[in-house]
XYZ file of C-alpha atoms in Angstrom:
456
model
C -52.649 26.604 -45.366
C -53.752 24.582 -47.700
C -55.873 21.305 -46.782
C -54.038 19.223 -49.339
C -50.464 20.473 -47.332
C -52.435 19.894 -43.754
C -53.565 16.284 -44.837
C -49.842 15.096 -46.374
C -48.212 16.792 -43.119
C -50.709 15.148 -40.717
C -50.393 11.870 -42.427
C -46.492 11.876 -42.301
C -46.644 12.987 -38.636
C -48.511 9.789 -37.886
C -46.637 7.497 -39.945
C -43.685 9.118 -38.039
C -44.918 8.323 -34.967
C -45.666 5.243 -35.682
C -42.131 3.923 -37.217
C -40.534 6.091 -34.172
C -42.533 4.156 -31.647
C -41.796 1.155 -33.449
C -38.270 1.702 -34.264
C -37.372 2.324 -30.280
C -39.399 -0.872 -29.198
C -36.955 -3.142 -31.684
C -34.147 -1.140 -29.808
C -35.350 -1.655 -26.681
C -36.031 -5.231 -27.434
C -32.502 -5.890 -29.172
C -31.102 -4.102 -26.195
C -32.688 -6.324 -23.415
C -32.201 -9.676 -25.452
C -28.551 -8.760 -25.965
C -27.802 -7.708 -21.950
C -29.655 -11.340 -21.501
C -28.043 -13.433 -23.974
C -24.580 -11.780 -22.620
C -25.668 -12.770 -18.932
C -26.235 -15.914 -19.703
C -22.715 -16.685 -21.174
C -20.807 -14.973 -18.289
C -23.020 -17.357 -16.126
C -22.318 -20.668 -18.360
C -18.417 -19.170 -18.372
C -18.235 -18.609 -14.472
C -19.896 -22.143 -14.027
C -17.778 -23.747 -16.532
C -14.207 -21.748 -15.142
C -15.101 -22.701 -11.731
C -15.669 -26.144 -11.722
C -12.170 -27.519 -12.108
C -10.326 -25.370 -9.794
C -12.851 -26.418 -7.248
C -13.871 -30.164 -7.624
C -10.254 -30.754 -8.741
C -7.982 -28.304 -6.237
C -4.837 -30.615 -7.394
C -4.951 -29.204 -10.642
C -2.468 -26.919 -12.100
C -3.904 -23.340 -12.082
C -1.789 -22.276 -14.629
C -2.713 -25.064 -16.927
C -6.663 -23.909 -16.195
C -5.530 -20.346 -17.215
C -4.068 -21.689 -20.795
C -7.605 -23.713 -21.074
C -9.528 -20.737 -20.485
C -7.314 -18.578 -22.923
C -8.907 -21.040 -25.576
C -12.006 -21.909 -24.651
C -13.385 -18.060 -23.551
C -12.402 -16.845 -26.945
C -16.202 -15.766 -27.439
C -16.470 -13.610 -24.815
C -13.842 -10.625 -25.416
C -11.570 -10.070 -22.152
C -13.876 -12.257 -20.020
C -12.325 -11.938 -16.300
C -13.466 -14.831 -13.828
C -12.836 -14.715 -9.824
C -13.588 -17.433 -7.467
C -13.490 -16.693 -3.735
C -13.753 -19.113 -0.738
C -15.603 -18.877 2.465
C -13.377 -15.880 3.428
C -13.711 -14.267 0.224
C -10.135 -14.842 -0.697
C -9.358 -15.380 -4.360
C -8.826 -19.014 -4.888
C -8.945 -19.163 -8.580
C -8.453 -16.144 -11.094
C -8.041 -16.194 -15.177
C -5.997 -13.087 -14.950
C -2.409 -12.751 -14.623
C -2.361 -10.127 -12.418
C -0.527 -9.608 -8.619
C -3.097 -7.425 -7.076
C -7.039 -8.071 -8.045
C -9.331 -5.637 -6.922
C -12.869 -6.514 -5.693
C -15.695 -5.342 -3.895
C -16.567 -6.989 -0.168
C -19.965 -5.268 -0.539
C -20.376 -7.260 -4.014
C -19.148 -10.760 -2.486
C -22.051 -9.881 0.394
C -24.896 -8.999 -1.940
C -23.876 -12.407 -4.338
C -23.798 -14.511 -0.704
C -27.142 -13.233 0.601
C -29.178 -13.429 -3.133
C -27.349 -16.332 -4.468
C -27.214 -15.129 -7.784
C -26.657 -11.376 -9.226
C -26.877 -9.560 -12.686
C -25.408 -6.187 -12.444
C -23.123 -3.682 -14.697
C -20.019 -1.967 -13.384
C -18.329 0.807 -15.568
C -18.484 -0.427 -19.022
C -18.773 -4.024 -18.038
C -21.232 -6.837 -17.217
C -20.763 -8.878 -14.014
C -22.616 -12.073 -13.124
C -22.346 -13.250 -9.275
C -23.058 -16.676 -8.393
C -22.678 -19.352 -5.579
C -20.980 -22.450 -6.105
C -21.166 -25.223 -3.350
C -18.248 -27.952 -3.604
C -18.668 -31.651 -2.219
C -17.433 -30.330 1.728
C -20.523 -27.759 1.781
C -18.031 -24.716 0.699
C -19.715 -21.853 -0.630
C -17.572 -20.027 -3.298
C -18.602 -16.994 -4.796
C -17.923 -16.922 -8.583
C -17.975 -13.603 -10.330
C -17.298 -13.257 -14.254
C -17.111 -9.972 -15.543
C -16.524 -8.547 -19.220
C -17.775 -6.105 -22.214
C -19.951 -7.296 -24.737
C -17.741 -5.679 -27.510
C -19.796 -7.724 -30.054
C -22.996 -7.285 -29.067
C -22.834 -3.774 -28.867
C -21.569 -3.448 -32.269
C -24.520 -5.585 -33.737
C -26.563 -3.423 -31.611
C -25.160 -0.192 -32.847
C -25.706 -1.444 -36.374
C -29.314 -2.451 -35.881
C -29.799 1.054 -34.379
C -28.184 2.708 -37.396
C -30.122 0.793 -39.440
C -33.406 1.882 -37.501
C -32.435 5.374 -38.007
C -31.865 5.276 -41.725
C -34.446 3.303 -42.425
C -36.942 5.337 -40.035
C -35.942 8.896 -41.804
C -35.860 7.286 -45.516
C -39.581 6.002 -44.880
C -40.377 9.595 -43.465
C -38.970 11.116 -46.583
C -41.013 8.556 -48.958
C -44.287 9.204 -46.551
C -43.977 12.887 -47.365
C -43.857 12.702 -50.947
C -46.347 10.133 -51.205
C -48.468 12.179 -48.567
C -48.680 14.942 -51.056
C -49.505 13.006 -54.046
C -52.245 11.047 -52.043
C -53.731 14.251 -50.767
C -53.170 15.994 -54.430
C -55.379 12.795 -55.906
C -57.541 12.355 -52.995
C -58.752 16.308 -53.121
C -58.729 16.598 -56.838
C -62.454 16.062 -56.910
C -62.668 19.109 -54.448
C -60.515 21.165 -56.464
C -62.900 20.265 -59.880
C -66.000 21.053 -57.542
C -64.441 24.177 -56.708
C -63.679 25.159 -60.177
C -67.242 24.211 -61.115
C -68.965 26.137 -58.558
C -66.937 29.284 -59.498
C -68.380 29.412 -62.738
C -72.147 29.388 -61.527
C -73.985 32.457 -61.093
C -77.350 33.749 -60.369
C -78.276 33.601 -64.573
C -76.950 29.920 -64.789
C -78.148 28.123 -61.966
C -78.953 25.385 -64.308
C -75.162 24.110 -64.426
C -74.891 20.941 -62.045
C -71.608 19.471 -60.571
C -70.292 16.225 -61.459
C -71.373 13.334 -59.017
C -68.535 10.891 -59.711
C -69.985 6.957 -58.739
C -72.944 8.640 -56.344
C -71.798 6.660 -53.497
C -69.164 8.284 -51.996
C -69.226 11.353 -49.671
C -68.092 13.975 -52.126
C -70.869 12.146 -54.558
C -73.148 13.252 -52.052
C -72.031 16.241 -51.332
C -72.144 17.224 -54.776
C -75.829 15.607 -55.126
C -76.966 17.884 -52.040
C -75.560 21.176 -53.839
C -77.058 20.511 -56.944
C -80.646 19.636 -55.435
C -79.760 23.505 -53.295
C -78.922 24.848 -56.567
C -82.544 23.504 -57.811
C -84.553 25.086 -55.208
C -82.765 28.275 -55.757
C -83.508 28.162 -59.099
C -87.006 27.108 -58.582
C -87.334 30.368 -55.811
C -85.764 32.712 -58.208
C -88.194 31.860 -60.917
C -90.775 31.975 -58.263
C -89.840 35.387 -57.067
C -89.795 36.357 -60.731
C -93.095 35.277 -61.285
C -94.078 37.030 -58.214
C -92.442 40.549 -59.203
C -94.056 40.375 -62.846
C -97.668 38.885 -61.694
C -98.088 41.464 -58.821
C -96.796 44.050 -61.229
C -99.371 43.132 -63.500
C -102.274 42.566 -60.784
C -101.250 46.198 -59.578
C -100.957 48.087 -63.079
C -104.291 46.863 -63.970
C -106.483 48.713 -61.314
C -104.133 51.589 -61.364
C -104.165 52.264 -64.823
C -107.991 52.409 -64.648
C -107.922 54.992 -61.622
C -105.358 57.054 -64.314
C -107.690 56.561 -66.873
C -110.918 57.510 -64.656
C -109.081 60.617 -62.994
C -108.043 61.913 -66.775
C -111.566 61.458 -67.979
C -113.066 63.406 -65.107
C -110.840 66.112 -65.431
C -111.193 66.599 -69.141
C -113.991 68.943 -68.459
C -116.603 70.168 -65.617
C -118.744 67.585 -64.515
C -122.044 67.717 -62.356
C -122.113 66.668 -58.604
C -123.553 63.740 -59.466
C -121.107 62.674 -61.970
C -118.042 63.754 -59.514
C -120.016 61.686 -56.950
C -119.919 58.221 -59.549
C -116.303 58.478 -60.406
C -115.964 58.775 -56.577
C -117.469 55.445 -56.378
C -115.508 54.159 -58.772
C -112.288 55.107 -57.736
C -112.995 53.969 -53.777
C -113.756 50.723 -55.427
C -110.582 49.991 -57.148
C -109.002 51.510 -54.259
C -110.214 49.008 -52.250
C -109.133 45.922 -54.738
C -105.797 47.382 -54.452
C -105.803 47.322 -51.023
C -107.292 43.648 -50.948
C -104.185 42.844 -53.182
C -101.576 44.296 -51.338
C -103.285 42.957 -48.281
C -102.871 39.536 -49.866
C -99.301 40.021 -51.219
C -98.306 40.847 -47.615
C -99.873 37.827 -45.953
C -98.167 36.018 -49.061
C -94.940 37.446 -48.069
C -95.490 36.687 -43.773
C -96.288 33.275 -44.754
C -92.753 32.589 -46.206
C -91.204 33.390 -42.675
C -89.408 30.397 -41.130
C -91.705 28.299 -38.704
C -89.543 29.474 -35.993
C -90.771 33.211 -36.114
C -94.623 32.208 -35.886
C -95.897 31.942 -32.115
C -97.704 29.037 -31.713
C -100.329 28.043 -28.901
C -102.898 25.483 -28.390
C -106.182 26.281 -30.170
C -109.584 24.739 -30.762
C -110.407 24.833 -34.222
C -114.211 25.058 -34.010
C -113.145 28.584 -31.991
C -111.239 29.862 -34.865
C -113.928 28.716 -37.535
C -116.504 30.255 -36.301
C -114.630 33.281 -35.905
C -113.528 33.080 -39.620
C -117.307 32.318 -40.242
C -118.379 35.992 -38.571
C -115.616 38.015 -40.460
C -117.117 36.265 -43.874
C -120.500 36.746 -43.132
C -120.435 40.198 -41.722
C -118.010 41.237 -45.054
C -120.516 39.591 -47.206
C -123.916 39.556 -45.517
C -124.851 36.996 -48.996
C -122.537 34.355 -48.085
C -123.542 31.819 -45.969
C -121.052 29.517 -44.056
C -122.315 26.212 -42.213
C -120.108 24.459 -39.693
C -120.838 21.060 -38.188
C -119.022 18.184 -36.408
C -118.782 14.735 -37.884
C -118.570 13.325 -34.307
C -118.828 15.081 -31.336
C -115.525 14.713 -29.754
C -115.177 13.111 -26.305
C -111.919 14.976 -25.692
C -111.258 18.539 -26.498
C -107.746 17.263 -27.385
C -108.928 15.931 -30.518
C -110.112 19.432 -32.006
C -107.197 21.180 -30.668
C -103.839 21.800 -32.485
C -101.078 23.904 -31.828
C -100.880 26.973 -33.751
C -101.167 30.435 -34.531
C -104.497 31.969 -34.540
C -104.369 34.760 -36.944
C -102.654 32.664 -39.573
C -105.386 29.622 -39.134
C -108.141 32.402 -39.319
C -106.606 33.454 -42.500
C -106.423 30.100 -44.052
C -109.933 29.414 -43.315
C -111.583 32.790 -44.298
C -109.727 32.292 -47.553
C -111.311 28.720 -48.118
C -115.051 29.901 -46.703
C -115.171 32.989 -49.347
C -113.670 31.289 -52.420
C -116.297 28.334 -51.516
C -118.954 30.702 -51.440
C -117.785 33.099 -54.390
C -117.168 30.180 -56.989
C -120.926 28.744 -56.417
C -123.853 30.188 -57.684
C -125.766 29.722 -54.215
C -122.798 31.104 -52.455
C -122.913 28.730 -49.824
C -120.091 26.680 -47.665
C -120.338 23.535 -46.139
C -117.749 23.485 -43.213
C -117.077 19.802 -41.576
C -114.991 18.934 -38.734
C -113.603 15.166 -38.024
C -110.522 13.794 -36.567
C -108.757 10.964 -35.951
C -106.127 9.176 -33.666
C -103.124 12.069 -35.134
C -105.195 14.442 -36.750
C -107.817 16.897 -36.869
C -109.370 17.387 -40.320
C -111.384 20.415 -41.847
C -113.785 19.991 -45.028
C -114.683 23.195 -46.908
C -117.188 21.965 -49.555
C -119.229 23.777 -52.271
C -121.580 23.298 -55.176
C -119.403 25.445 -57.747
C -117.767 25.738 -60.919
C -115.345 23.043 -59.648
C -111.596 22.802 -60.964
C -110.250 21.020 -64.215
C -107.788 17.383 -63.319
C -105.312 19.364 -65.433
C -105.337 22.327 -63.102
C -105.291 20.630 -59.626
C -101.701 20.654 -59.191
C -101.439 24.556 -60.399
C -103.546 25.857 -58.333
C -102.024 26.722 -54.940
C -99.035 28.456 -57.430
C -99.159 32.221 -56.582
C -101.158 34.081 -59.137
C -102.430 31.252 -61.109
C -105.803 31.372 -61.637
C -107.780 28.602 -63.815
C -109.760 29.084 -66.742
C -113.649 28.832 -65.209
C -112.389 31.135 -62.520
C -110.786 34.171 -64.373
C -114.507 35.700 -65.096
C -114.825 36.068 -61.289
C -112.700 38.695 -59.376
C -109.270 37.466 -57.571
C -105.537 37.830 -57.863
C -104.918 33.821 -57.547
C -102.500 34.077 -54.230
C -104.851 32.747 -51.644
C -104.969 29.190 -52.004
C -100.442 29.537 -52.337
C -101.308 31.771 -48.808
C -103.442 28.900 -47.305
C -101.086 26.139 -48.328
C -97.836 27.824 -46.765
C -99.657 28.449 -44.115
C -100.809 24.989 -43.419
C -97.308 23.733 -43.715
C -95.981 25.952 -40.912
C -98.493 24.277 -38.982
C -97.224 20.842 -39.866
C -100.387 19.738 -41.862
C -101.324 19.482 -45.176
C -104.329 20.516 -47.699
C -105.557 18.373 -50.565
C -108.397 19.012 -53.173
C -110.837 17.080 -54.640
C -112.958 18.361 -57.071
C -115.333 17.911 -60.463
C -116.074 20.595 -63.070
C -119.713 21.749 -62.782
C -120.336 19.847 -59.673
C -118.053 21.501 -56.804
C -114.960 21.125 -54.818
C -113.858 19.939 -51.457
C -110.696 21.339 -49.623
C -109.413 18.966 -46.798
C -107.220 20.775 -44.235
C -105.332 18.019 -42.400
C -103.539 19.805 -38.734
C -101.878 17.198 -36.172
C -104.041 18.027 -32.912
C -102.039 17.837 -29.446
């Protein structure tokens, strides 16, 4: 079932339910009002009719019946009976030799003083009328509310016709309303069906930019922008990775071809093998970097975290860097000695953080003539701060925002061996840990990379 049809039917059901309850309440109140009004009329009729034969006993009863027929025409077929203390009929406005009545009804009237009830299709009112001599007469008045029931029947017919007419109108307008209300969604579906991986630049119309559908379109457009950016990064990644791998592989192929062109001496073969080993190590390092970049793109929830002292991980990274590059010098120091270990303890993954620190130490040493990196640890009320400072080549101001993109290398850094993926790995890992990485640099004077991580 379509949403429009479902909305229209639900709307109709709600309106029909409300109208049905309204009609039932109106009918119930009308019926109660009719009954009460008729009972009041019967009571007045009974009192009026009984007053004369009880107070004026000498009055002619035939004359009273004539008066009753002329004065009680507002009540259809009303019958008035007056019973004395012995439950004997003292007066009746009907001409009948045999008058039937219920002794139990008379006893109830004497007990309750006033009674309203129904018998067959007639309404009955019973009351006590006391005369001057202290005698208690029971006055019964009964009649069929023919005109009141006809009016109530007319009200019922009117309510039924009105109810069904309103339901039909509600169905028609419900479908029109649902169609109009869902028109933006239909338009949105049509636009979405035209979007493919090759035209992600297509955007949905956002309408008034205020209602829920507009917010949905805005969020969808933002998602498309993120997807487009991801696709562009993927294309760039594949293109750059292919280029970076092709260069050393082409060099290896050329060296092998040259070596096979003629017989070589053992020394020449050894020189060729050393060159091939160097190029192979270069490829392995590039592939490891690509794997680290892929791992850093995993969901944050997939990374196992535990409390770690930052200085411990830094010293491990220092040891690894100096072992691989004996000529590099890395100095680590505290700006302030922490009184509480928690100030330098973060919730993180040791292997990933060591990758960040190793990359930043290597970069600081590699791009500095003195091959030295100065690492400073500090902290504040919320974060632990690690600064990696060098006296290297520096970074142009126009390139500051690009250095964290995969495979991007600054103009001054291209004369050094590298692949341009280390800083993008560092940024992603720091983001996984809920932190951020910033840089300050001046060309020819060096750079300072700040890693800011929330401590426990």
